[in-house]
Coordinates of C-alpha atoms in Angstrom, one line a residue:
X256 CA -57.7 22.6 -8.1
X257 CA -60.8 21.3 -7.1
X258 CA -64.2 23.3 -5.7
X259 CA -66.2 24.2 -2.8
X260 CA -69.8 23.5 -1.7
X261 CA -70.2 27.2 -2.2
X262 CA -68.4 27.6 -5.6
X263 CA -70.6 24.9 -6.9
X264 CA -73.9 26.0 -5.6
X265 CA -73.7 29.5 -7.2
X266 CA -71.9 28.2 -10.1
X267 CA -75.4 25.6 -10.8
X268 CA -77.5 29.2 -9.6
X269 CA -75.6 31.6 -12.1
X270 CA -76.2 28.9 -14.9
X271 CA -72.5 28.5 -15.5
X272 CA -70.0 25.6 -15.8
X273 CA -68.2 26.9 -12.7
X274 CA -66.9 30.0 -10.4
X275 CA -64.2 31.1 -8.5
X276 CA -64.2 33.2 -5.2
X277 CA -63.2 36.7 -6.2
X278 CA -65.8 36.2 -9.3
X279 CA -68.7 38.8 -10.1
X280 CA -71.9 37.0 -10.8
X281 CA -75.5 37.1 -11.0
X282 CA -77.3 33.8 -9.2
X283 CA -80.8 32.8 -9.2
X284 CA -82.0 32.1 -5.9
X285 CA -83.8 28.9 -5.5
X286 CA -85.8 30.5 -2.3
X287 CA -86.3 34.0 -1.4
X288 CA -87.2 33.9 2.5
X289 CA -88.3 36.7 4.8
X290 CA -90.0 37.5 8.0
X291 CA -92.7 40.1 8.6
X292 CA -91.2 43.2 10.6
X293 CA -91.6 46.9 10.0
X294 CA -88.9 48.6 7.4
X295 CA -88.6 45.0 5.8
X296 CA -91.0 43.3 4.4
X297 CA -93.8 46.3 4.3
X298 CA -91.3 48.4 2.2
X299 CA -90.6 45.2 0.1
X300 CA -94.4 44.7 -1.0
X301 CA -94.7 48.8 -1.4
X302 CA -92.1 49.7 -3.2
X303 CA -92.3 46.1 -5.4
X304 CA -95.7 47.9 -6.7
X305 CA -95.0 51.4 -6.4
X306 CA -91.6 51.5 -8.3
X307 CA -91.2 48.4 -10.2
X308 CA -95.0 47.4 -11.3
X309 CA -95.0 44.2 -9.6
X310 CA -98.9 42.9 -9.1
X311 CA -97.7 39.4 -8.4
X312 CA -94.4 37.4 -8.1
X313 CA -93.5 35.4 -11.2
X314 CA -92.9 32.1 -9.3
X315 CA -94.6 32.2 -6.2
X316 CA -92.8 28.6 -5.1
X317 CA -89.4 30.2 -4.6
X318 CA -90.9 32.5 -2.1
X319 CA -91.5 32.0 1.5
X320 CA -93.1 34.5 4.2
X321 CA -92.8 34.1 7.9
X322 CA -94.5 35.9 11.0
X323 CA -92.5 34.9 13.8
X324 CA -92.1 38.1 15.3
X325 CA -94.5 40.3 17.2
X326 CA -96.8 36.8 18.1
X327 CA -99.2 37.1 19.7
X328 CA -99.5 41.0 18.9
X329 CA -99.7 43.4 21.1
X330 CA -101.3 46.5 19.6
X331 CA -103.6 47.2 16.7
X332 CA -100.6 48.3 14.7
X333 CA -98.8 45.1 14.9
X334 CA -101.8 43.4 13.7
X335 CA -102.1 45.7 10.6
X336 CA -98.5 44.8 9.7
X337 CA -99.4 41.0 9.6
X338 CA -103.1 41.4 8.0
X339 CA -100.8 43.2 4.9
X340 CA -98.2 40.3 5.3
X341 CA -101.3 37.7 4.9
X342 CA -102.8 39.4 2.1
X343 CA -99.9 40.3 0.4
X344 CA -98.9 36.3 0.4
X345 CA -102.9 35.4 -0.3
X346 CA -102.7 37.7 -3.5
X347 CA -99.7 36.2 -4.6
X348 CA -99.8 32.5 -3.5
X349 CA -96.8 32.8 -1.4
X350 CA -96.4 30.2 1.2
X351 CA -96.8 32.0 4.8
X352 CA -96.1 29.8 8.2
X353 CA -97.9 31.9 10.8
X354 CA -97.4 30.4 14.3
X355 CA -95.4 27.6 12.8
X356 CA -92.3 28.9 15.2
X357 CA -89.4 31.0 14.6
X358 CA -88.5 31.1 10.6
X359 CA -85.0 29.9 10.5
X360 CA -85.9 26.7 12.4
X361 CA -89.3 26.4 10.5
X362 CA -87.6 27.0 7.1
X363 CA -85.9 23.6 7.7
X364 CA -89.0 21.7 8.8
X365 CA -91.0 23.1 5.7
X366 CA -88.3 21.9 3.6
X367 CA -86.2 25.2 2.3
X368 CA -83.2 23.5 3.6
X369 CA -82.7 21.9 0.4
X370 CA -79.1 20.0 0.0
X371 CA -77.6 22.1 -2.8
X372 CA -80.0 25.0 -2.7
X373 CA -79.0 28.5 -2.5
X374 CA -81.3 30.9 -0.1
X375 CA -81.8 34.5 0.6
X376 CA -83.1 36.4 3.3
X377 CA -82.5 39.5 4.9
X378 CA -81.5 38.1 8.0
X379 CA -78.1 36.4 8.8
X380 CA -79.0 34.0 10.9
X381 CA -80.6 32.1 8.0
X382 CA -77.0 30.8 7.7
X383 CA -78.5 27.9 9.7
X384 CA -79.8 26.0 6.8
X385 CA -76.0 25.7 5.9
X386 CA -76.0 22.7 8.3
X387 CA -78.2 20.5 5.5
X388 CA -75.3 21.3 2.7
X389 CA -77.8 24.7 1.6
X390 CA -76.3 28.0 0.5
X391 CA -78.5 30.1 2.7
X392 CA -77.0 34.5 3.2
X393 CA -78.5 37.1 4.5
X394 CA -78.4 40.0 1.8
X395 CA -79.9 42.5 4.2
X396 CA -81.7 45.3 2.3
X397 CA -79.5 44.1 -0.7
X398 CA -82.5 41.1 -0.9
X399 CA -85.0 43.4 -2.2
X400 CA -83.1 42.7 -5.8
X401 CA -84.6 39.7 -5.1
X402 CA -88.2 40.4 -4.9
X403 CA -88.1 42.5 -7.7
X404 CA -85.5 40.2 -10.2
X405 CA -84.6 37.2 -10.9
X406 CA -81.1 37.0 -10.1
X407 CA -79.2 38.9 -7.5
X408 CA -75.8 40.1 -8.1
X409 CA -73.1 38.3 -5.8
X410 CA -69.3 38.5 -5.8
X411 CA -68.3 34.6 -5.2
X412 CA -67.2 34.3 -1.6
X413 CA -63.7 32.7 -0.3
X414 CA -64.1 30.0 2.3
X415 CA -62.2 29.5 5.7
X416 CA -62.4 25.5 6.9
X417 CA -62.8 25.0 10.1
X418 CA -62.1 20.9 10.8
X419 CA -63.6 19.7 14.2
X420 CA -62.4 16.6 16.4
X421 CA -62.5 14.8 19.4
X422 CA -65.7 14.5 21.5
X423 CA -67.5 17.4 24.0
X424 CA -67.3 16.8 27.2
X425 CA -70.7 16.7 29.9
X426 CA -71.7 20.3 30.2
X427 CA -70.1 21.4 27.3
X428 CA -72.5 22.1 24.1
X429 CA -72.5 23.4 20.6
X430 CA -73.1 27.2 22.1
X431 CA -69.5 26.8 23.8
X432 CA -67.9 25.2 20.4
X433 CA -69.3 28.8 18.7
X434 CA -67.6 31.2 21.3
X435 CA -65.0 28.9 21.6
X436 CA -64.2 29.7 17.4
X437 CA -65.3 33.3 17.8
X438 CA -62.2 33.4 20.3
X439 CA -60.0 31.4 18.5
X440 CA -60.7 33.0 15.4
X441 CA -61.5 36.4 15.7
X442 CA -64.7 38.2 15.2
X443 CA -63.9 39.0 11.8
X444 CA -61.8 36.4 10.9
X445 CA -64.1 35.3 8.5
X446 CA -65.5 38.5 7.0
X447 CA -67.0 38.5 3.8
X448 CA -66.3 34.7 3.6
X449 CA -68.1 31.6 4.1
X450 CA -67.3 29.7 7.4
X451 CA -67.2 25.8 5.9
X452 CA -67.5 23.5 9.1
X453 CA -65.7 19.9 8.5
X454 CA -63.3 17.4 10.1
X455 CA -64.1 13.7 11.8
X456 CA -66.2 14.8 14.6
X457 CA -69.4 16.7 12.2
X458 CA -70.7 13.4 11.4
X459 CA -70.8 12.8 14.8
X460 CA -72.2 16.1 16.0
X461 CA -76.1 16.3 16.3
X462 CA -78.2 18.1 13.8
X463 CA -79.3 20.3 16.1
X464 CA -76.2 21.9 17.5
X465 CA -74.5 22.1 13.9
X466 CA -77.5 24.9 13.4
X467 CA -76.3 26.2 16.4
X468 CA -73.1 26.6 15.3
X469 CA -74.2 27.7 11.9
X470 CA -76.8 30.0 12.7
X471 CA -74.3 32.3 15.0
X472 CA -72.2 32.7 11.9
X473 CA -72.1 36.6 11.4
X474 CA -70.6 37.4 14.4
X475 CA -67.4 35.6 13.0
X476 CA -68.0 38.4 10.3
X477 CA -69.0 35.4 7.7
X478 CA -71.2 35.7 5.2
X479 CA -73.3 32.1 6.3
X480 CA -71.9 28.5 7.2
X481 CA -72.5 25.5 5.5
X482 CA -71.4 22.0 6.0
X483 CA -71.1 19.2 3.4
X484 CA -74.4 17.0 3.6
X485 CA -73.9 13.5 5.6
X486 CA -76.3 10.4 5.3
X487 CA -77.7 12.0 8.8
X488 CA -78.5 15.3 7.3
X489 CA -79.6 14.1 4.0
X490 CA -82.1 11.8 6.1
X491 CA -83.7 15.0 7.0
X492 CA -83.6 17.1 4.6
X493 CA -84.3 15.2 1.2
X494 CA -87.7 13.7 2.5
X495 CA -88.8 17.8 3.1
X496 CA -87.5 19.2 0.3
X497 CA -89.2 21.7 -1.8
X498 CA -87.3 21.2 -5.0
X499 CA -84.7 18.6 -6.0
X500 CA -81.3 19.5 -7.0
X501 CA -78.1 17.2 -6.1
X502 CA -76.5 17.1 -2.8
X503 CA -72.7 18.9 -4.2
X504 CA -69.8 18.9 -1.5
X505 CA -66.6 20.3 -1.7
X506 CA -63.7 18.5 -3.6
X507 CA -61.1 17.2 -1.3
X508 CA -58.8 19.6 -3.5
X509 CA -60.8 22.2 -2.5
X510 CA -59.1 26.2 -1.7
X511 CA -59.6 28.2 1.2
X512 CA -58.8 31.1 2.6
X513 CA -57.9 29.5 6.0
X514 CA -57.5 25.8 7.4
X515 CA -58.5 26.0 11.6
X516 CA -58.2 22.9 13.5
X517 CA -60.5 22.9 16.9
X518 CA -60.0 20.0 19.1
X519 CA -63.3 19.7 20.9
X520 CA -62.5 17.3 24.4
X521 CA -60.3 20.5 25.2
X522 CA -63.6 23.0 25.5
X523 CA -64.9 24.1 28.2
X524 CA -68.3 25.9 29.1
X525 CA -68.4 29.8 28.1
X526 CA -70.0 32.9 28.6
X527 CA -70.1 35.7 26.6
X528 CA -69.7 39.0 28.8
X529 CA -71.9 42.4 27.7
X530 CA -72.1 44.5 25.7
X531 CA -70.2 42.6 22.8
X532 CA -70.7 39.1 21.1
X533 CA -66.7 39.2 20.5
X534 CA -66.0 39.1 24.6
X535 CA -65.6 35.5 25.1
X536 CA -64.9 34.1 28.1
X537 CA -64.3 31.0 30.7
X538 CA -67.5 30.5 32.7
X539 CA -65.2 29.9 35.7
X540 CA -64.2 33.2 35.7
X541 CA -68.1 34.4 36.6
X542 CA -69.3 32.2 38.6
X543 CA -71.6 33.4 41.4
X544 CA -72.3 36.6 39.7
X545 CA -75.7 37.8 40.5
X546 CA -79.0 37.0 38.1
X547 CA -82.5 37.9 38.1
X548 CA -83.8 36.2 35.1
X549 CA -82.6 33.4 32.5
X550 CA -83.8 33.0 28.5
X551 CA -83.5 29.9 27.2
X552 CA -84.6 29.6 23.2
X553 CA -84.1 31.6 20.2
X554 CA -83.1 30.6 16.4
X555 CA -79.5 29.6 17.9
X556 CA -80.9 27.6 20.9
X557 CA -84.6 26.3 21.9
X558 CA -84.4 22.9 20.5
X559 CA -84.7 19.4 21.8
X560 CA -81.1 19.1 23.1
X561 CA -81.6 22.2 24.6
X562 CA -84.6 21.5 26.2
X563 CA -83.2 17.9 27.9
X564 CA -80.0 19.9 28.9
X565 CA -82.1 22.1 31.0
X566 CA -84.7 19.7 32.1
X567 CA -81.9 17.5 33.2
X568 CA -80.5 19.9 35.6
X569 CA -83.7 21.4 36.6
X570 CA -85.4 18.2 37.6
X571 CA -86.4 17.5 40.9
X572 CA -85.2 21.3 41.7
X573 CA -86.8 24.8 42.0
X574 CA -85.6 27.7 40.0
X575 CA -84.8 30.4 42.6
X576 CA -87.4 32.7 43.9
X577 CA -87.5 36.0 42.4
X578 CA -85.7 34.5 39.0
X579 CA -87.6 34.3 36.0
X580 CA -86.9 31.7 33.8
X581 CA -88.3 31.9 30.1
X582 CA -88.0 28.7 28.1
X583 CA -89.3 29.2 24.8
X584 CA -89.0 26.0 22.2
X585 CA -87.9 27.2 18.6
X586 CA -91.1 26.1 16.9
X587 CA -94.4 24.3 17.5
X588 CA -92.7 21.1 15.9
X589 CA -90.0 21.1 18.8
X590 CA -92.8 22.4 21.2
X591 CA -94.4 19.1 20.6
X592 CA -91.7 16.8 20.8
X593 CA -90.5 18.5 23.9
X594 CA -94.0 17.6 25.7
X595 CA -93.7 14.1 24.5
X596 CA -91.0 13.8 26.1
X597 CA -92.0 15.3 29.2
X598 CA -89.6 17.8 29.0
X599 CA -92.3 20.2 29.3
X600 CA -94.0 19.1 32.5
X601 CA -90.1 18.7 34.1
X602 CA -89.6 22.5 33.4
X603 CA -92.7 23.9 34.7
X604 CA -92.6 21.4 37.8
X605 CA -89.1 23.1 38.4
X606 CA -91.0 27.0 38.1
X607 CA -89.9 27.7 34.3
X608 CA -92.3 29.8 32.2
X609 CA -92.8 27.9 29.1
X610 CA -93.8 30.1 26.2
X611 CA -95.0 29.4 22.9
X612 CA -92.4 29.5 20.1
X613 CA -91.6 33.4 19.1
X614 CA -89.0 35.3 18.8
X615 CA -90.1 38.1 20.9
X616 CA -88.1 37.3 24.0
X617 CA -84.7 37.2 22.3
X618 CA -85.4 41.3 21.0
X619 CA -87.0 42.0 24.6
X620 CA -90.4 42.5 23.5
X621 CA -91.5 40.6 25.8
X622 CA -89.8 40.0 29.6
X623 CA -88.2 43.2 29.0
X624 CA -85.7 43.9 31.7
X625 CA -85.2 46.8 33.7
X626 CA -82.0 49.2 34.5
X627 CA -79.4 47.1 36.9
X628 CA -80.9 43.6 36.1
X629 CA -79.1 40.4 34.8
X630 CA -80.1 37.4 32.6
X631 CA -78.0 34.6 31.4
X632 CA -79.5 34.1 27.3
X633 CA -79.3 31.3 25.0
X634 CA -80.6 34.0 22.5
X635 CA -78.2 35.5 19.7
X636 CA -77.2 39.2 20.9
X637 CA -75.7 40.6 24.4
X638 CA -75.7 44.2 22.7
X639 CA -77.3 47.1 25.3
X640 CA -81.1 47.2 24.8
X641 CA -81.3 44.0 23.4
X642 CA -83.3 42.6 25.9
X643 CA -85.1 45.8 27.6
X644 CA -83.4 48.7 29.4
X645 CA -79.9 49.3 27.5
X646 CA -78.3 49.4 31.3
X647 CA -79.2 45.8 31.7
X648 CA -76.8 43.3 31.1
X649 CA -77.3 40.0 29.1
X650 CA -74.6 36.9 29.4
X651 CA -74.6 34.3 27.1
X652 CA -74.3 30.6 27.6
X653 CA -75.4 27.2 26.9
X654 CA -78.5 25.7 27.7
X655 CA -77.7 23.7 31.3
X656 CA -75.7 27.0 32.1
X657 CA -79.0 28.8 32.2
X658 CA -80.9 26.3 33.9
X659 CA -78.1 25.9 36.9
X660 CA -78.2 29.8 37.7
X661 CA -82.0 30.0 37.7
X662 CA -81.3 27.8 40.5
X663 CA -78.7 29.5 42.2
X664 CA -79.8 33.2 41.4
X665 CA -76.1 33.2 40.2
X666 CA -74.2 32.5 37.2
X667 CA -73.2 28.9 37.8
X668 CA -71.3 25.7 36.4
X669 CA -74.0 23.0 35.2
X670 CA -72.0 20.2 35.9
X671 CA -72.5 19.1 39.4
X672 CA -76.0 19.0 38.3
X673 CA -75.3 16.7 35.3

């Protein structure tokens, strides 16, 4: 019986000829990743000197900081928080990308995403990396073994395969192919596992909406996603990369946990209802439901396809009055593109807000909503209070979904606009 991507990551990590799911280990990461936030990454640096005796990191080059959050600060407090987070990474010659964009997008561009790597953080979504053939989980508090050790202790995961075909349809996007698994699958149907992505139509599918797809990962219960490097991926990722290892994929005798077939030419656009990620639903079903404001960006969507899905639909149109529309690319890189593109000019011309990458919007630091409002959100969370006042409501959706109820003031169908 042959191996997974995952089995022979950690096996390469733990030092050992190879691993089983089921299998008690202890890996060394090739990149320890975090973001500046308070409880995280403070505590990290405190209690790395205060308990343990650590001056300095051993090997800087495995480490990466991000502020992403909090940008531009708002109060002297915040701005404490990231002067310790620059001198903590100045004293120890940690790389730290400060305005770069939002870390899980940047960690790609800086070249973490190495095929064959395997990456920590505290945060899920770091699952997004997966889509260059990188082991990337989110240990949670559990990564703080990996500021103060070498290894991190890991019970080898079991993988569910989910094989994609066919071809997605106008108005249809990676965001739907997500909610589309979440409610084929389950919201824990892959718990404690890690969601492999695979079948005839990955090659085919951009780069961009695989780390869609990848980076939304938890809220199948999974552990991260990953998907076996292509020529496509490999073009971007090798070039970046910070170390060099082999590209591995799984063996075509491979075991998983699961085998799910998802034909994509039957999908159809998708929101997710408050206040649970699990509540999947046809957009049909809401159309014409009141909104006062739409988010476009995040880690899970802010990137170039999502950007022309909205400027496509918003050009030569207004967005409603009294609607606020917040478009915020996922990092400067994008940013950049986008406006040489003219996708930038399109969305203002059509009465978007276009914000500098952060991901302030998505945890309603900024354009926080009030009690009895509505947005439609490309961001990664409908919970209460994620975007303001916990009796606002927050409906998740593809990228041209947002831009057609800006225009409408309504939750509405982005393909007579396409």
């Amino acid at each position: 019986m042959g191996y997974t991507i995952t089995e022979k990551i950690l096996a390469r990590a733990a030092g050992l000829p190879a691993v089983r799911a089921g299998q008690d280990i202890k890996a060394k990461p090739d990149f320890v990743l975090a973001y500046d936030f308070p409880g995280y990454t403070d505590v990290y640096f405190k209690t790395m000197k205060e308990d343990f005796g650590i001056e300095r990191v051993a090997e800087p080059e495995r480490f990466g900081i991000f502020i992403d959050h909090m940008v531009p600060t708002a109060t002297a407090k915040e701005e404490e928080l990231h002067i310790n987070t620059r001198n903590w990474c100045a004293e120890n010659d940690v790389p730290l990308f400060e305005r770069h964009g939002i870390g899980h997008q940047v960690a790609a561009e800086v070249g973490y995403a190495t095929p064959g790597a395997f990456v920590v953080h505290f945060d899920g979504h770091v699952s997004q990396l997966g889509t260059f053939g990188t082991l990337a989980i989110g240990l949670r508090r559990n990564v703080m073994e990996a500021f103060v050790s070498d290894t991190v202790s890991i019970r080898v995961p079991d993988t569910v395969r989910v094989n994609l075909r066919g071809s997605l349809r106008p108005g249809v996007m990676a965001r739907d192919v997500f909610h589309h698994l979440v409610r084929r699958l389950g919201p824990s149907s892959c718990r404690f596992q890690v969601l492999e992505l695979g079948g005839p139509s990955v090659a085919a599918m951009s780069t961009e909406g695989l780390q869609t797809i990848t980076g939304l990962a938890m809220f199948t219960g999974a552990l991260t996603a990953i998907v076996n490097p292509d020529p496509v991926r490999l073009d971007y990722a090798l070039p970046r990369a910070r170390k060099r290892l082999e590209p591995v994929s799984s063996d075509a005798d491979a075991h998983y946990s699961a085998v799910h077939d998802i034909d994509l030419s039957e999908l159809e656009p998708i929101v997710v209802v408050p206040p649970t990620p699990a509540d999947t639903r046809d957009l049909t079903e809401f159309l014409g439901l009141e909104i006062n404001a739409g988010y476009l960006g995040s880690c899970a969507s802010g990137r170039l396809e999502d950007l022309r899905a909205a400027a496509k639909v918003l050009e030569g149109r207004r967005v409603k009055t009294g609607v606020s529309l917040h478009i915020v690319p996922t990092s400067q890189e994008l940013m950049a593109a986008a406006a040489r593109e003219g996708l930038v000019s399109t969305l203002v011309e059509a009465g978007a807000f276009v914000s500098s990458p952060s991901c302030d919007y998505c945890f309603g630091r900024i354009a926080t909503m009030t009690a009895g409002q509505r947005a439609v959100s490309t961001g990664t969370l409908n919970v209460r209070g994620r975007m303001g006042s916990p009796d606002s409501e927050i409906y998740l959706c593809n990228a041209a979904v947002v831009a057609a109820s800006a225009i409408e003031g309504r939750i509405a169908d982005p393909r007579p606009y396409l």
